[in-house]
CSV table of C-alpha atoms and ligand atoms in Angstrom, one decimal:
chain,number,residue,atom,x,y,z
A,1,UNK,CA,-23.0,138.0,145.4
A,2,UNK,CA,-24.6,136.1,143.4
A,3,UNK,CA,-27.8,137.3,141.8
A,4,UNK,CA,-30.6,135.0,143.2
A,5,UNK,CA,-32.2,132.9,140.7
A,6,UNK,CA,-36.3,133.3,140.0
A,7,UNK,CA,-36.6,132.0,136.6
A,8,UNK,CA,-35.5,129.1,135.7
A,9,UNK,CA,-35.9,127.6,132.2
A,10,UNK,CA,-35.6,123.2,131.5
A,11,UNK,CA,-35.1,121.1,129.5
A,12,UNK,CA,-34.0,117.6,128.8
A,13,UNK,CA,-31.9,116.4,125.2
A,14,UNK,CA,-30.2,113.5,124.1
A,15,UNK,CA,-31.7,109.9,123.4
A,16,UNK,CA,-34.7,109.6,125.7
A,17,UNK,CA,-34.1,107.6,129.1
A,18,UNK,CA,-36.9,106.3,131.6
A,19,UNK,CA,-37.2,108.9,134.7
A,20,UNK,CA,-37.0,112.7,132.2
A,21,UNK,CA,-40.1,112.3,134.0
A,22,UNK,CA,-39.3,112.4,137.8
A,23,UNK,CA,-36.5,114.5,137.0
A,24,UNK,CA,-39.0,117.7,135.8
A,25,UNK,CA,-41.3,116.7,138.2
A,26,UNK,CA,-38.8,117.1,141.3
A,27,UNK,CA,-37.2,120.4,140.5
A,28,UNK,CA,-41.0,121.9,139.2
A,29,UNK,CA,-41.7,121.1,142.4
A,30,UNK,CA,-38.7,121.9,144.8
A,31,UNK,CA,-38.5,125.3,142.9
A,32,UNK,CA,-42.0,126.0,143.3
A,33,UNK,CA,-41.6,125.5,147.1
A,34,UNK,CA,-39.0,127.7,146.8
A,35,UNK,CA,-41.0,130.5,144.5
A,36,UNK,CA,-39.2,129.8,141.7
A,37,UNK,CA,-40.5,130.0,138.3
A,38,UNK,CA,-40.1,127.3,135.8
A,39,UNK,CA,-40.2,127.4,132.3
A,40,UNK,CA,-40.2,123.9,130.2
A,41,UNK,CA,-38.2,123.9,126.9
A,42,UNK,CA,-39.3,121.8,123.5
A,43,UNK,CA,-36.7,119.7,122.1
A,44,UNK,CA,-33.7,119.9,123.9
A,45,UNK,CA,-31.7,123.3,123.0
A,46,UNK,CA,-34.2,124.7,120.8
A,47,UNK,CA,-37.0,126.2,123.0
A,48,UNK,CA,-33.8,128.9,123.5
A,49,UNK,CA,-33.5,129.4,119.6
A,50,UNK,CA,-37.3,129.5,119.7
A,51,UNK,CA,-38.5,130.9,122.0
A,52,UNK,CA,-42.1,130.2,121.3
A,53,UNK,CA,-41.2,126.7,121.8
A,54,UNK,CA,-41.3,127.5,125.5
A,55,UNK,CA,-44.1,127.7,128.1
A,56,UNK,CA,-44.7,127.9,132.0
A,57,UNK,CA,-43.8,124.7,133.7
A,58,UNK,CA,-46.2,124.5,136.5
A,59,UNK,CA,-47.4,122.0,139.9
A,60,UNK,CA,-50.3,121.0,137.6
A,61,UNK,CA,-48.0,120.3,134.7
A,62,UNK,CA,-45.9,117.6,136.3
A,63,UNK,CA,-48.9,115.8,138.5
A,64,UNK,CA,-48.6,112.0,137.5
A,65,UNK,CA,-45.4,111.7,135.7
A,66,UNK,CA,-43.5,110.3,137.8
A,67,UNK,CA,-44.1,107.1,136.3
A,68,UNK,CA,-44.3,107.6,132.6
A,69,UNK,CA,-41.3,107.0,130.2
A,70,UNK,CA,-40.4,109.5,127.7
A,71,UNK,CA,-40.0,113.5,128.5
A,72,UNK,CA,-42.6,116.3,128.7
A,73,UNK,CA,-40.7,118.2,127.1
A,74,UNK,CA,-39.4,116.3,123.9
A,75,UNK,CA,-36.0,115.7,123.3
A,76,UNK,CA,-33.6,115.4,120.1
A,77,UNK,CA,-30.4,114.3,119.7
A,78,UNK,CA,-29.8,116.4,116.4
A,79,UNK,CA,-30.1,120.4,117.9
A,80,UNK,CA,-26.9,121.2,119.0
A,81,UNK,CA,-27.0,124.5,118.4
A,82,UNK,CA,-23.2,125.3,117.9
A,83,UNK,CA,-23.7,123.1,114.7
A,84,UNK,CA,-27.9,123.4,114.2
A,85,UNK,CA,-28.9,120.8,110.9
A,86,UNK,CA,-30.0,123.7,108.4
A,87,UNK,CA,-31.0,123.2,104.8
A,88,UNK,CA,-28.4,125.6,103.4
A,89,UNK,CA,-25.1,124.4,101.5
A,90,UNK,CA,-22.6,124.7,104.7
A,91,UNK,CA,-25.2,121.6,106.1
A,92,UNK,CA,-25.1,123.5,109.9
A,93,UNK,CA,-25.5,127.0,111.6
A,94,UNK,CA,-24.1,128.3,114.7
A,95,UNK,CA,-27.4,129.5,117.3
A,96,UNK,CA,-25.3,129.4,120.1
A,97,UNK,CA,-25.1,133.7,120.2
A,98,UNK,CA,-29.3,133.6,119.9
A,99,UNK,CA,-30.0,130.9,122.3
A,100,UNK,CA,-27.8,133.8,124.7
A,101,UNK,CA,-29.8,136.5,123.9
A,102,UNK,CA,-33.0,134.6,124.2
A,103,UNK,CA,-32.0,133.5,127.4
A,104,UNK,CA,-32.0,136.9,128.8
A,105,UNK,CA,-34.7,138.1,126.8
A,106,UNK,CA,-37.4,135.3,128.4
A,107,UNK,CA,-36.1,136.4,132.5
A,108,UNK,CA,-34.2,133.6,133.0
A,109,UNK,CA,-31.6,133.7,135.4
A,110,UNK,CA,-30.2,129.6,134.8
A,111,UNK,CA,-30.6,127.0,133.3
A,112,UNK,CA,-31.8,122.7,134.0
A,113,UNK,CA,-30.6,120.6,131.7
A,114,UNK,CA,-31.2,116.8,131.8
A,115,UNK,CA,-28.5,115.2,129.4
A,116,UNK,CA,-26.3,113.1,128.0
A,117,UNK,CA,-22.5,113.8,127.7
A,118,UNK,CA,-23.4,115.9,124.7
A,119,UNK,CA,-26.3,118.2,125.8
A,120,UNK,CA,-24.4,118.4,129.3
A,121,UNK,CA,-20.9,120.1,126.9
A,122,UNK,CA,-23.3,122.5,125.0
A,123,UNK,CA,-24.7,123.4,128.0
A,124,UNK,CA,-21.8,124.2,129.5
A,125,UNK,CA,-20.1,126.2,126.3
A,126,UNK,CA,-23.1,128.5,127.1
A,127,UNK,CA,-22.3,128.8,130.3
A,128,UNK,CA,-18.6,129.9,129.3
A,129,UNK,CA,-21.1,132.9,127.2
A,130,UNK,CA,-23.0,133.7,129.9
A,131,UNK,CA,-25.8,131.6,131.0
A,132,UNK,CA,-26.0,130.2,134.5
A,133,UNK,CA,-26.5,126.3,134.3
A,134,UNK,CA,-26.6,123.1,136.5
A,135,UNK,CA,-26.5,119.7,134.7
A,136,UNK,CA,-28.4,116.1,135.5
A,137,UNK,CA,-26.8,112.8,134.1
A,138,UNK,CA,-28.8,111.1,132.1
A,139,UNK,CA,-28.1,108.3,129.8
A,140,UNK,CA,-29.4,104.5,130.0
A,141,UNK,CA,-25.8,103.5,129.3
A,142,UNK,CA,-23.9,104.3,132.8
A,143,UNK,CA,-21.7,105.3,131.1
A,144,UNK,CA,-21.1,108.9,132.3
A,145,UNK,CA,-18.0,109.4,134.1
A,146,UNK,CA,-18.0,110.7,138.4
A,147,UNK,CA,-21.3,109.6,139.2
A,148,UNK,CA,-21.6,105.9,140.2
A,149,UNK,CA,-25.0,105.7,138.6
A,150,UNK,CA,-27.8,107.6,136.3
A,151,UNK,CA,-31.1,107.9,136.4
A,152,UNK,CA,-32.5,105.1,133.3
A,153,UNK,CA,-29.2,102.6,133.8
A,154,UNK,CA,-31.9,100.1,136.3
A,155,UNK,CA,-34.8,100.5,134.0
A,156,UNK,CA,-32.5,99.5,131.5
A,157,UNK,CA,-31.3,96.6,133.1
A,158,UNK,CA,-34.7,95.4,134.8
A,159,UNK,CA,-35.8,94.9,131.2
A,160,UNK,CA,-33.5,93.8,129.7
A,161,UNK,CA,-33.2,90.7,132.8
A,162,UNK,CA,-36.7,89.8,132.1
A,163,UNK,CA,-36.2,88.9,128.4
A,164,UNK,CA,-33.3,87.0,128.8
A,165,UNK,CA,-35.8,85.2,131.2
A,166,UNK,CA,-38.1,84.9,128.5
A,167,UNK,CA,-35.8,84.0,126.6
A,168,UNK,CA,-33.9,81.2,128.8
A,169,UNK,CA,-37.2,79.0,128.7
A,170,UNK,CA,-37.2,79.0,124.6
A,171,UNK,CA,-34.0,78.0,124.3
A,172,UNK,CA,-33.7,75.5,126.5
A,173,UNK,CA,-37.0,73.7,124.9
A,174,UNK,CA,-35.5,74.4,122.2
A,175,UNK,CA,-31.7,73.5,122.2
A,176,UNK,CA,-30.6,76.9,120.6
A,177,UNK,CA,-27.9,79.5,121.1
A,178,UNK,CA,-29.8,83.2,121.7
A,179,UNK,CA,-28.6,85.4,121.2
A,180,UNK,CA,-30.1,88.8,122.7
A,181,UNK,CA,-28.6,92.3,121.4
A,182,UNK,CA,-28.1,95.1,124.5
A,183,UNK,CA,-27.7,99.2,124.4
A,184,UNK,CA,-24.2,100.5,125.2
A,185,UNK,CA,-22.6,102.0,122.7
A,186,UNK,CA,-18.7,102.3,124.3
A,187,UNK,CA,-19.5,100.8,127.9
A,188,UNK,CA,-21.3,96.8,128.2
A,189,UNK,CA,-22.9,98.1,131.3
A,190,UNK,CA,-26.3,96.8,130.4
A,191,UNK,CA,-25.2,93.2,128.8
A,192,UNK,CA,-23.0,93.1,132.4
A,193,UNK,CA,-26.1,93.5,135.0
A,194,UNK,CA,-28.6,91.9,132.7
A,195,UNK,CA,-26.6,89.2,132.0
A,196,UNK,CA,-25.7,88.0,135.4
A,197,UNK,CA,-28.9,89.1,136.9
A,198,UNK,CA,-30.6,87.0,134.4
A,199,UNK,CA,-27.7,84.4,134.2
A,200,UNK,CA,-25.7,84.5,130.6
A,201,UNK,CA,-23.6,82.3,129.5
A,202,UNK,CA,-21.4,84.6,127.7
A,203,UNK,CA,-21.5,88.4,127.9
A,204,UNK,CA,-19.5,90.5,125.0
A,205,UNK,CA,-19.2,93.8,126.2
A,206,UNK,CA,-17.5,96.9,123.9
A,207,UNK,CA,-14.2,97.0,126.6
A,208,UNK,CA,-13.1,92.9,125.9
A,209,UNK,CA,-13.0,92.6,122.0
A,210,UNK,CA,-14.0,88.8,121.6
A,211,UNK,CA,-12.5,86.0,119.5
A,212,UNK,CA,-15.4,83.9,118.4
A,213,UNK,CA,-14.0,80.5,118.9
A,214,UNK,CA,-13.5,81.4,122.1
A,215,UNK,CA,-17.4,82.1,122.9
A,216,UNK,CA,-18.0,78.6,120.4
A,217,UNK,CA,-15.7,76.7,122.9
A,218,UNK,CA,-18.2,78.4,126.0
A,219,UNK,CA,-21.2,76.7,123.7
A,220,UNK,CA,-19.5,73.4,123.6
A,221,UNK,CA,-18.1,73.1,126.7
A,222,UNK,CA,-22.0,73.4,128.1
A,223,UNK,CA,-23.6,71.3,126.4
A,224,UNK,CA,-20.9,68.4,127.0
A,225,UNK,CA,-22.0,68.8,130.7
A,226,UNK,CA,-25.6,68.2,129.5
A,227,UNK,CA,-26.6,72.6,129.5
A,228,UNK,CA,-27.8,71.8,125.3
A,229,UNK,CA,-28.7,75.4,125.1
A,230,UNK,CA,-27.2,79.0,125.7
A,231,UNK,CA,-27.5,82.2,126.5
A,232,UNK,CA,-25.2,85.3,125.0
A,233,UNK,CA,-25.7,88.5,126.1
A,234,UNK,CA,-23.8,91.2,123.2
A,235,UNK,CA,-23.8,95.3,123.4
A,236,UNK,CA,-24.5,96.8,120.5
A,237,UNK,CA,-20.9,98.1,120.4
A,238,UNK,CA,-19.3,95.3,121.0
A,239,UNK,CA,-16.6,94.3,118.3
A,240,UNK,CA,-14.4,90.7,117.7
A,241,UNK,CA,-10.9,91.4,117.7
A,242,UNK,CA,-10.4,91.3,114.5
A,243,UNK,CA,-12.9,93.6,113.1
A,244,UNK,CA,-14.7,96.7,113.8
A,245,UNK,CA,-18.2,97.8,115.3
A,246,UNK,CA,-21.6,96.7,113.3
A,247,UNK,CA,-23.0,100.5,112.3
A,248,UNK,CA,-26.4,100.4,110.6
A,249,UNK,CA,-26.6,103.6,109.6
A,250,UNK,CA,-23.5,105.7,109.0
A,251,UNK,CA,-22.6,108.6,110.9
A,252,UNK,CA,-23.5,112.5,109.7
A,253,UNK,CA,-21.8,115.6,110.4
A,254,UNK,CA,-24.9,116.6,113.3
A,255,UNK,CA,-25.7,112.7,113.8
A,256,UNK,CA,-23.5,110.2,115.2
A,257,UNK,CA,-23.5,106.6,113.6
A,258,UNK,CA,-26.5,104.5,114.4
A,259,UNK,CA,-25.6,101.2,116.0
A,260,UNK,CA,-27.2,97.9,115.1
A,261,UNK,CA,-26.1,94.5,113.9
A,262,UNK,CA,-24.0,92.6,116.3
A,263,UNK,CA,-26.6,90.5,117.2
A,264,UNK,CA,-27.2,88.9,113.3
A,265,UNK,CA,-23.7,88.6,112.7
A,266,UNK,CA,-22.7,86.9,115.7
A,267,UNK,CA,-25.9,84.7,116.2
A,268,UNK,CA,-24.7,83.8,112.2
A,269,UNK,CA,-21.0,83.0,113.2
A,270,UNK,CA,-22.5,81.1,115.5
A,271,UNK,CA,-24.6,78.8,113.9
A,272,UNK,CA,-21.7,78.7,111.2
A,273,UNK,CA,-19.0,77.5,113.3
A,274,UNK,CA,-20.7,75.1,116.7
A,275,UNK,CA,-23.5,73.6,114.4
A,276,UNK,CA,-26.6,74.7,116.7
A,277,UNK,CA,-29.4,76.5,115.8
A,278,UNK,CA,-28.9,79.8,116.6
A,279,UNK,CA,-31.6,83.2,116.7
A,280,UNK,CA,-31.1,86.5,117.9
A,281,UNK,CA,-33.6,89.3,119.5
A,282,UNK,CA,-32.6,93.2,119.4
A,283,UNK,CA,-34.0,94.5,122.6
A,284,UNK,CA,-33.1,97.9,121.1
A,285,UNK,CA,-35.7,101.0,122.5
A,286,UNK,CA,-38.0,98.5,124.6
A,287,UNK,CA,-35.0,99.5,126.9
A,288,UNK,CA,-35.7,103.2,127.2
A,289,UNK,CA,-39.2,103.4,126.9
A,290,UNK,CA,-41.7,101.8,130.1
A,291,UNK,CA,-42.3,102.8,133.7
A,292,UNK,CA,-39.2,103.8,135.5
A,293,UNK,CA,-38.2,101.6,138.5
A,294,UNK,CA,-38.3,102.3,142.1
A,295,UNK,CA,-34.3,103.4,142.0
A,296,UNK,CA,-34.7,105.5,138.7
A,297,UNK,CA,-37.4,107.4,140.3
A,298,UNK,CA,-36.0,107.9,143.2
A,299,UNK,CA,-32.7,108.7,141.9
A,300,UNK,CA,-34.3,111.0,139.7
A,301,UNK,CA,-36.1,113.1,142.2
A,302,UNK,CA,-33.2,113.2,144.3
A,303,UNK,CA,-30.3,114.8,141.1
A,304,UNK,CA,-33.6,116.9,140.5
A,305,UNK,CA,-34.1,118.5,144.0
A,306,UNK,CA,-30.1,118.8,144.4
A,307,UNK,CA,-29.9,121.0,140.9
A,308,UNK,CA,-32.2,123.4,142.6
A,309,UNK,CA,-30.8,123.7,145.7
A,310,UNK,CA,-27.0,123.9,144.2
A,311,UNK,CA,-28.9,127.1,141.7
A,312,UNK,CA,-29.7,128.5,144.6
A,313,UNK,CA,-26.2,128.4,146.0
A,314,UNK,CA,-25.1,129.7,143.7
A,315,UNK,CA,-23.3,127.1,141.6
A,316,UNK,CA,-22.5,126.8,137.5
A,317,UNK,CA,-21.5,125.0,135.3
A,318,UNK,CA,-21.3,121.9,137.3
A,319,UNK,CA,-23.4,118.1,137.1
A,320,UNK,CA,-24.8,116.5,139.7
A,321,UNK,CA,-23.7,113.3,140.6
A,322,UNK,CA,-24.6,110.4,142.9
A,323,UNK,CA,-20.9,109.9,145.2
A,324,UNK,CA,-23.0,106.7,147.1
A,325,UNK,CA,-24.8,108.0,149.2
A,326,UNK,CA,-24.3,111.8,148.9
A,327,UNK,CA,-25.9,113.8,145.7
A,328,UNK,CA,-22.9,116.0,145.2
A,329,UNK,CA,-21.7,117.8,142.7
A,330,UNK,CA,-18.8,118.0,140.0
A,331,UNK,CA,-17.1,120.6,137.2
A,332,UNK,CA,-19.0,119.6,133.6
A,333,UNK,CA,-15.6,120.3,132.7
A,334,UNK,CA,-14.4,116.8,135.0
A,335,UNK,CA,-16.9,115.0,132.7
A,336,UNK,CA,-16.8,116.3,128.7
A,337,UNK,CA,-15.5,113.8,126.0
A,338,UNK,CA,-14.6,111.0,128.5
A,339,UNK,CA,-16.7,107.8,129.0
A,340,UNK,CA,-17.1,105.3,132.6
A,341,UNK,CA,-16.2,102.2,130.9
A,342,UNK,CA,-16.3,99.2,132.6
A,343,UNK,CA,-13.2,97.9,134.2
A,344,UNK,CA,-11.7,95.5,133.0
A,345,UNK,CA,-10.4,93.9,135.9
A,346,UNK,CA,-12.7,95.1,138.3
A,347,UNK,CA,-14.9,93.1,140.2
A,348,UNK,CA,-18.1,93.0,138.4
A,349,UNK,CA,-15.9,91.1,135.2
A,350,UNK,CA,-14.1,89.4,137.3
A,351,UNK,CA,-17.2,87.9,138.9
A,352,UNK,CA,-19.0,87.0,136.4
A,353,UNK,CA,-15.5,84.3,134.9
A,354,UNK,CA,-15.9,82.8,139.0
A,355,UNK,CA,-18.6,82.0,137.8
A,356,UNK,CA,-17.7,80.2,134.6
A,357,UNK,CA,-19.5,83.8,132.2
A,358,UNK,CA,-17.3,83.6,129.4
A,359,UNK,CA,-16.3,87.3,127.6
A,360,UNK,CA,-15.1,86.1,124.4
A,361,UNK,CA,-11.2,86.2,125.6
B,1,F6P,O1,-27.0,106.9,124.9
B,1,F6P,C1,-28.3,105.8,124.6
B,1,F6P,C2,-28.4,105.2,123.6
B,1,F6P,O2,-29.2,104.2,123.9
B,1,F6P,C3,-27.1,104.0,123.4
B,1,F6P,O3,-27.5,103.6,123.8
B,1,F6P,C4,-27.6,104.0,121.6
B,1,F6P,O4,-26.6,103.8,120.7
B,1,F6P,C5,-28.0,105.7,120.6
B,1,F6P,O5,-28.7,106.0,122.4
B,1,F6P,C6,-29.4,105.3,119.9
B,1,F6P,O6,-29.9,105.9,120.0
B,1,F6P,P1,-31.2,106.6,118.9
B,1,F6P,O7,-31.3,104.9,118.3
B,1,F6P,O8,-31.8,107.9,119.6
B,1,F6P,O9,-30.4,108.0,117.5
């Protein structure tokens, strides 16, 4: 028989996403109602490495946080306990054993880990070393497999759509091409959704390498029938068919490369090759900030409540997921190291093509 869960550690890892606090709130409320104590672990796994960076997480702490962006627990995308950044010549140290020991010392029965593919992969390794855990998928990029949607995505798309709406009016007034760079490292979901919602003329995503001459053709075509402006939405991870992704800062042993620059490059190329004036805007971290939309609040709340339910059923090594209309749990093994890409022949891209959106191919 599985041991009853009486004390849960809760942590958030990786880049933040609107809705993290809504998950934390749902976990604490559901757990408290079941007589389960919660412990908040600060800054991802740091709260397990340094137990003094953990504290009792009660109803009082989660009151009023449903609508707040960010995370009351703090987060980091540099805290992998298996390769923790240190100042010795090796550069990293393995603190995973320490995490397992501290987990026991802190009297925890399980963890609820809210994070992306990287954070969930780390938690899964700890699970294999005897730390029971349930994961909650988070990323504004919406690129985690086995779940139809991650929370944070809807908020990011709503923000980007609003930005595109605003850029439309100035693009039209000045007869310019406005290039909007949105997030989306490996997958173009934000670009595709916000581009369709915002009425973009060209959408460039990592899944479809683009040919700049095709982009120019599309802009010229619009000019011909009287639309003297164009809106181009580009995902940060998009690349030309004859080139590489734009990297702003190279990666290190404990940190992924930072993308950025494709919007500026495209805008320059468009101006040079089409003769039309062009400007670019990078939406960047604005997409990750602010209050979650109603959709994200509901999804985050469902995920949090279900994670507690799953632990009570004795599940571990699983991630909660949306398989519309239900919330289910799936083995983490099935998601680690995989990316949910935009299907290039799927309905969304086809819809875009039907209404004349150019994908640069
Ligand atoms: O994974 C979400 C994401 O927003 C990516 O699209 C982006 O490349 C990355 O996070 C940036 O993260 P940070 O600036 O926090 O390193």
